[in-house]
Short mmCIF file of C-alpha atoms in Angstrom, two decimals:
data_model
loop_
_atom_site.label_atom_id
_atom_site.label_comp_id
_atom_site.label_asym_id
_atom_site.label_seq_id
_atom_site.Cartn_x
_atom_site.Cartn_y
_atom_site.Cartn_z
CA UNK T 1 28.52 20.29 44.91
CA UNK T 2 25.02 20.60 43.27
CA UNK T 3 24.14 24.03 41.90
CA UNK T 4 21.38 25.72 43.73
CA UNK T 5 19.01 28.36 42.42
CA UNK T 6 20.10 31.94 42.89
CA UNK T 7 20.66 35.56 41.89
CA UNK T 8 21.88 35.48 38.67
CA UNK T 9 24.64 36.37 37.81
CA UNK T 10 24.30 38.20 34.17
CA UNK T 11 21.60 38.62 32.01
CA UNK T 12 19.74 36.04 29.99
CA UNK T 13 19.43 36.66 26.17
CA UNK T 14 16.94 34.28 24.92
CA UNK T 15 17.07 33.06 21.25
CA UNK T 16 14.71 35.47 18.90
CA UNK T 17 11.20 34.31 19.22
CA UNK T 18 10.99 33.06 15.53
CA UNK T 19 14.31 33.96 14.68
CA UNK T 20 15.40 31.50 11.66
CA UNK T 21 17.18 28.20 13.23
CA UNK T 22 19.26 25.12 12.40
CA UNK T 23 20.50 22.19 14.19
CA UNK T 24 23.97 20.97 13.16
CA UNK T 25 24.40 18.30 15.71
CA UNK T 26 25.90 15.90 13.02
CA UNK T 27 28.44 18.55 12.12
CA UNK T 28 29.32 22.44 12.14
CA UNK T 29 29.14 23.76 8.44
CA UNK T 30 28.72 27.60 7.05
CA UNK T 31 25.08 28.19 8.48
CA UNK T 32 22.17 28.55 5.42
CA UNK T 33 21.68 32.16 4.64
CA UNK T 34 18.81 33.78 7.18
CA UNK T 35 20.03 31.66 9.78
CA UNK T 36 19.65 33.69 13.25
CA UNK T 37 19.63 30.95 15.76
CA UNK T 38 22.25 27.47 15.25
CA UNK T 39 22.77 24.64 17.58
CA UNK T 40 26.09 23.16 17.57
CA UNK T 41 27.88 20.53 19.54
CA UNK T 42 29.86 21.58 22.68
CA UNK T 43 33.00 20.70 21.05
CA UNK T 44 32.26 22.84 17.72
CA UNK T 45 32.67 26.52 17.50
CA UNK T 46 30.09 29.22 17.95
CA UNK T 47 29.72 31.42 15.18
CA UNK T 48 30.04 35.06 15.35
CA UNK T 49 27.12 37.20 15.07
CA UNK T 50 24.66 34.72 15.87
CA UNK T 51 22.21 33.38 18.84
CA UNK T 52 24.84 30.13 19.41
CA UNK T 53 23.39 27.25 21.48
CA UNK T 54 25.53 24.50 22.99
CA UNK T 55 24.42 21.29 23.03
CA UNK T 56 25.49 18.99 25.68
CA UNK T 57 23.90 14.98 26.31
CA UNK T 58 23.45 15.53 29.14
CA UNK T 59 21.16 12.52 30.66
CA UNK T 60 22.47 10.19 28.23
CA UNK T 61 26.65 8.74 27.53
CA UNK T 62 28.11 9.36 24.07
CA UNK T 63 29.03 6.13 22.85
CA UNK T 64 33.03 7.29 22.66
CA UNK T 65 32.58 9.33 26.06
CA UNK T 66 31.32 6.51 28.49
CA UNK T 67 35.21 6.93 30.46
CA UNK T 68 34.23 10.01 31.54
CA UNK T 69 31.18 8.47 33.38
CA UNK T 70 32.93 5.40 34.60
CA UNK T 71 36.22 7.55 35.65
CA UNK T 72 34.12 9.01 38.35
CA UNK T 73 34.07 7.68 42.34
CA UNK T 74 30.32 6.87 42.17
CA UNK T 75 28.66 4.51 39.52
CA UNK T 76 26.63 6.78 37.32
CA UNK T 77 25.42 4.80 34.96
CA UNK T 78 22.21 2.87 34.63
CA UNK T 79 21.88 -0.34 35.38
CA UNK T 80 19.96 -3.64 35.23
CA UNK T 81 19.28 -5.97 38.21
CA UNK T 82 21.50 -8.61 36.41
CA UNK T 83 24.00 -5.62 35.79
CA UNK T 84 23.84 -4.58 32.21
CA UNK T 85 23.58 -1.19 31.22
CA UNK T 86 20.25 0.26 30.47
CA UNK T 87 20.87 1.74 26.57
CA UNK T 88 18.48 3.82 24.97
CA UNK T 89 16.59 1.73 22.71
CA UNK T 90 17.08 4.20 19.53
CA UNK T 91 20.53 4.94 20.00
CA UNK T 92 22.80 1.98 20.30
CA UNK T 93 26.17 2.90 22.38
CA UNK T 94 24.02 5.59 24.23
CA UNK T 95 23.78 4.26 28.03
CA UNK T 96 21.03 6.39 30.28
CA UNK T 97 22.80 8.12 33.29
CA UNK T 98 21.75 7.26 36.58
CA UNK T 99 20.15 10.36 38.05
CA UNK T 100 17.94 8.89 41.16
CA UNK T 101 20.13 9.69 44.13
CA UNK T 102 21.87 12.84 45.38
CA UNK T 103 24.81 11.68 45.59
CA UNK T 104 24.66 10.20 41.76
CA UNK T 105 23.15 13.49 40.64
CA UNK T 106 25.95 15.67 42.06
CA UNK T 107 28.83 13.08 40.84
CA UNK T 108 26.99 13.50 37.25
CA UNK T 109 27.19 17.47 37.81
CA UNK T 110 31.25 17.37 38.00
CA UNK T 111 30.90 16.50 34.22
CA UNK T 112 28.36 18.24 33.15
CA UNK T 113 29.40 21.49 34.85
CA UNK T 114 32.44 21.50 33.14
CA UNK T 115 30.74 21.25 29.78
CA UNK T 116 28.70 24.39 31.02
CA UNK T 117 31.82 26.18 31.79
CA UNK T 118 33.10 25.61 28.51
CA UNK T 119 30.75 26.84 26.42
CA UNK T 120 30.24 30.26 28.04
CA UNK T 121 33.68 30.42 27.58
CA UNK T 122 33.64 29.39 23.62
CA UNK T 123 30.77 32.39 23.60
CA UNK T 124 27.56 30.29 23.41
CA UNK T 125 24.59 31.52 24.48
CA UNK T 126 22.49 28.83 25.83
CA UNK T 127 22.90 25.45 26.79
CA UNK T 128 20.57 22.26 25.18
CA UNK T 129 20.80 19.30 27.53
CA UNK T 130 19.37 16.28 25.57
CA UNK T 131 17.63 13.49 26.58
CA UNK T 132 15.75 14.99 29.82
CA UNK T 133 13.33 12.47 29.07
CA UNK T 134 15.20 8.65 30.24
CA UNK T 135 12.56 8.42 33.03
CA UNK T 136 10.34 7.59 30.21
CA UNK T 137 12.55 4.80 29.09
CA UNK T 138 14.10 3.71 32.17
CA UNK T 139 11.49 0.72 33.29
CA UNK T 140 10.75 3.00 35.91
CA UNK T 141 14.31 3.48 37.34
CA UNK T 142 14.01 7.05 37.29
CA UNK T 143 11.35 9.19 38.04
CA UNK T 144 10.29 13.14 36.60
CA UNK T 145 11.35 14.15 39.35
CA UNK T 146 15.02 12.75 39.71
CA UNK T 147 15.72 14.33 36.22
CA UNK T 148 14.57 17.75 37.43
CA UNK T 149 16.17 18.48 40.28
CA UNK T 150 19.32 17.68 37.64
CA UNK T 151 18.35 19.72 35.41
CA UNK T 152 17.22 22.33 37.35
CA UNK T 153 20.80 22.45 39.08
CA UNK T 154 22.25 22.45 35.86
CA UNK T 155 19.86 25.01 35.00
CA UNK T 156 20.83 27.27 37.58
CA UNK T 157 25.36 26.67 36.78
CA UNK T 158 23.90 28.36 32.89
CA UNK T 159 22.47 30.91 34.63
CA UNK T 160 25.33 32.19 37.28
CA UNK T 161 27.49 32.23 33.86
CA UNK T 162 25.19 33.80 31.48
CA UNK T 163 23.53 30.93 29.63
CA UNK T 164 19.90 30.74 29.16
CA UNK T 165 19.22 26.68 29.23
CA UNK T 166 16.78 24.99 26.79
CA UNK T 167 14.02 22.08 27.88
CA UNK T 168 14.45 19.33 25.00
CA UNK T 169 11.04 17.82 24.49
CA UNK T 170 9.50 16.64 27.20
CA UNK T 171 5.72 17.64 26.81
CA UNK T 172 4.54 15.67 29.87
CA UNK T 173 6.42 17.88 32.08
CA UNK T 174 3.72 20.66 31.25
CA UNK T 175 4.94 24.12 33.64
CA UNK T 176 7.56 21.52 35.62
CA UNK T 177 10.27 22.51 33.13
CA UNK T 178 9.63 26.24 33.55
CA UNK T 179 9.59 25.80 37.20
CA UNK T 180 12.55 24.02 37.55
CA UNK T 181 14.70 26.65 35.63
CA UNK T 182 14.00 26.07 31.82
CA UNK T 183 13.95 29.51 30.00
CA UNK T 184 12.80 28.10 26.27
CA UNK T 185 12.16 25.09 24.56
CA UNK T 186 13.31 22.97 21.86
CA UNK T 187 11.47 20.04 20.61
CA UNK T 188 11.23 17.46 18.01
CA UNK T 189 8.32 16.23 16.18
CA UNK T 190 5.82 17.95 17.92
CA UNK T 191 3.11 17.93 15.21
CA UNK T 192 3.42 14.53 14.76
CA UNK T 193 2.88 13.45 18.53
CA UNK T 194 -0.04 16.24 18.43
CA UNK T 195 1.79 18.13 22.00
CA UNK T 196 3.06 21.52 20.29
CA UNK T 197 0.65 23.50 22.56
CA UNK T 198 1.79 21.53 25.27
CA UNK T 199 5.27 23.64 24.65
CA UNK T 200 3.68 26.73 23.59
CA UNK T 201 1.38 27.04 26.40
CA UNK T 202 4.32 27.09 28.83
CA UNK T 203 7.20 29.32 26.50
CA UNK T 204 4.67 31.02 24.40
CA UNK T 205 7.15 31.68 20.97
CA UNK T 206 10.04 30.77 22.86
CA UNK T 207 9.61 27.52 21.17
CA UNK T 208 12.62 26.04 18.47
CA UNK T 209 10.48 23.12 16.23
CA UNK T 210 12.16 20.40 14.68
CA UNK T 211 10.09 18.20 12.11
CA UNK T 212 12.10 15.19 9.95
CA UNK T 213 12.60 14.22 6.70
CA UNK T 214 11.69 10.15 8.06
CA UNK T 215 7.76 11.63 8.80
CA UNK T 216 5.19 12.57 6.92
CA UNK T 217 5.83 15.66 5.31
CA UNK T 218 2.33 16.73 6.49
CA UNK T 219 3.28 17.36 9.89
CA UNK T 220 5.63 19.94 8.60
CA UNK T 221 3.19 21.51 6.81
CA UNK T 222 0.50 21.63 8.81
CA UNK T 223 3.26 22.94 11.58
CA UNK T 224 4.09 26.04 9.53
CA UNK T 225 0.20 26.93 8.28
CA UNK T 226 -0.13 26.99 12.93
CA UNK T 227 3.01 28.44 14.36
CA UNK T 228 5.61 29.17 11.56
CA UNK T 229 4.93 32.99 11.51
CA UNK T 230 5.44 32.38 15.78
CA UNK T 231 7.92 30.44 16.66
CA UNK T 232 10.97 28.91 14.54
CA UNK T 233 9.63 26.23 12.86
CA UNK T 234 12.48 23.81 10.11
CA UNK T 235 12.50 20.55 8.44
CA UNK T 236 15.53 18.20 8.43
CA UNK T 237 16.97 14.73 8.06
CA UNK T 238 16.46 12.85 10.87
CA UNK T 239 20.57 12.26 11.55
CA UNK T 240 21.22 16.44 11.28
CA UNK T 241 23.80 15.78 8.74
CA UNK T 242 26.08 18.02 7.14
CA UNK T 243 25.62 20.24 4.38
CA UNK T 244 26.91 18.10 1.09
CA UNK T 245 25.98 14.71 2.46
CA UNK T 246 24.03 12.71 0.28
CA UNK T 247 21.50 12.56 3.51
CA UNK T 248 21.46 16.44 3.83
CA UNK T 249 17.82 18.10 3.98
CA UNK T 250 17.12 21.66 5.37
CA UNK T 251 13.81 23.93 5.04
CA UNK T 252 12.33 26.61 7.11
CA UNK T 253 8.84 27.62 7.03
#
């Protein structure tokens, strides 16, 4: 059954507002020194003595992961009217999860809850659900307000065990996010789509930016001359890759 806002249950600790960050989505490796605040997959260890933050997909399959979607009693996954799946268009393998119904929604949440579960008991601290924005490349399948009311119930699992839960990007969304149960933000390549304040004016420094290597290096720049003594501001390569691949790029403000 869906999650519904409530009490919580423990306190929130929120990431320090400018605390030094990384993302190592492509792989868990000894954090860079001043490191504070470090994003890891759900099935990598936290590390001790740090602000950990779990990162879950959770709008979107992993391309080895689509049995747990089709496994379920209720198709969850987005489809075509000729049936094909509905990929998204930048990751190949990646199918967008069906979140327009309650009954979808709630069959999605047997997964995802799970994942929740786990990481507050691997000693994360928050939760960052990627891809909340598929409405935006769904050919209008899904709407804002399908992916909320998933996220929010999500939202509100993190907080009855302890986890603060991060909005990934979604500018459009404006105070929606923070309405629906969003406690900070982490987004990529806001300088270069000009909609930083668009976070900022909704979390104020509770704000993790992510600029790549594959953009002008302008944009991160520019992004640490506005914000970097505010908010945590890094560079890296666009794939998050591990530290000693040729690929590898990390800098902080």
């Amino acid at each position: 059954m869906l999650a519904s806002p409530a009490t919580l249950a423990a306190t929130i600790i929120l990431p320090p507002a400018g605390g030094q960050y990384d993302s190592q989505l492509g792989g868990a490796y000894p954090p860079p020194d001043g490191v504070t605040v470090l994003s890891r997959d759900r099935t990598e260890p936290p590390v001790p003595d740090l602000y950990n933050i779990c990162y879950i997909n959770a709008f979107q399959t992993q391309p080895h992961e689509q049995y747990l979607w089709t496994a379920l009693p209720t198709s969850v996954l987005l489809t075509r009217p000729d049936g094909s799946f509905v990929e998204d268009p930048n990751w190949p393998g990646e199918i967008i999860l069906d979140t327009s119904t309650f009954e979808k929604r709630a069959a999605l949440f047997l997964v995802t809850a799970r994942w929740i579960a786990q990481c507050a008991r691997d000693g994360f601290q928050a939760i960052e659900a990627d891809n909340l924005d598929t409405y935006s490349r769904s050919n209008g399948a899904l709407t804002v307000a399908d992916n909320l009311a998933y996220a929010s119930a999500l939202a509100a699992h993190a907080h009855s065990l302890g986890l603060a839960f991060a909005q990934k990007n979604g500018a459009d969304l404006g105070p929606q996010g923070k309405s629906a149960g969003f406690d900070f933000a982490i987004v990529e390549s806001c300088q270069m789509y000009a909609e930083c304040d668009a976070y900022t004016d909704v979390y104020g420094r509770n704000v993790i930016e992510i600029e790549y290597t594959d953009t002008d290096p302008r944009f991160f720049e520019t992004a640490c001359a506005a914000r970097g003594e505010k908010i945590s501001v890094i560079r890296r390569d666009r794939n998050l890759t591990m530290s000693g691949d040729p690929s590898y790029f990390y800098r902080t403000c």
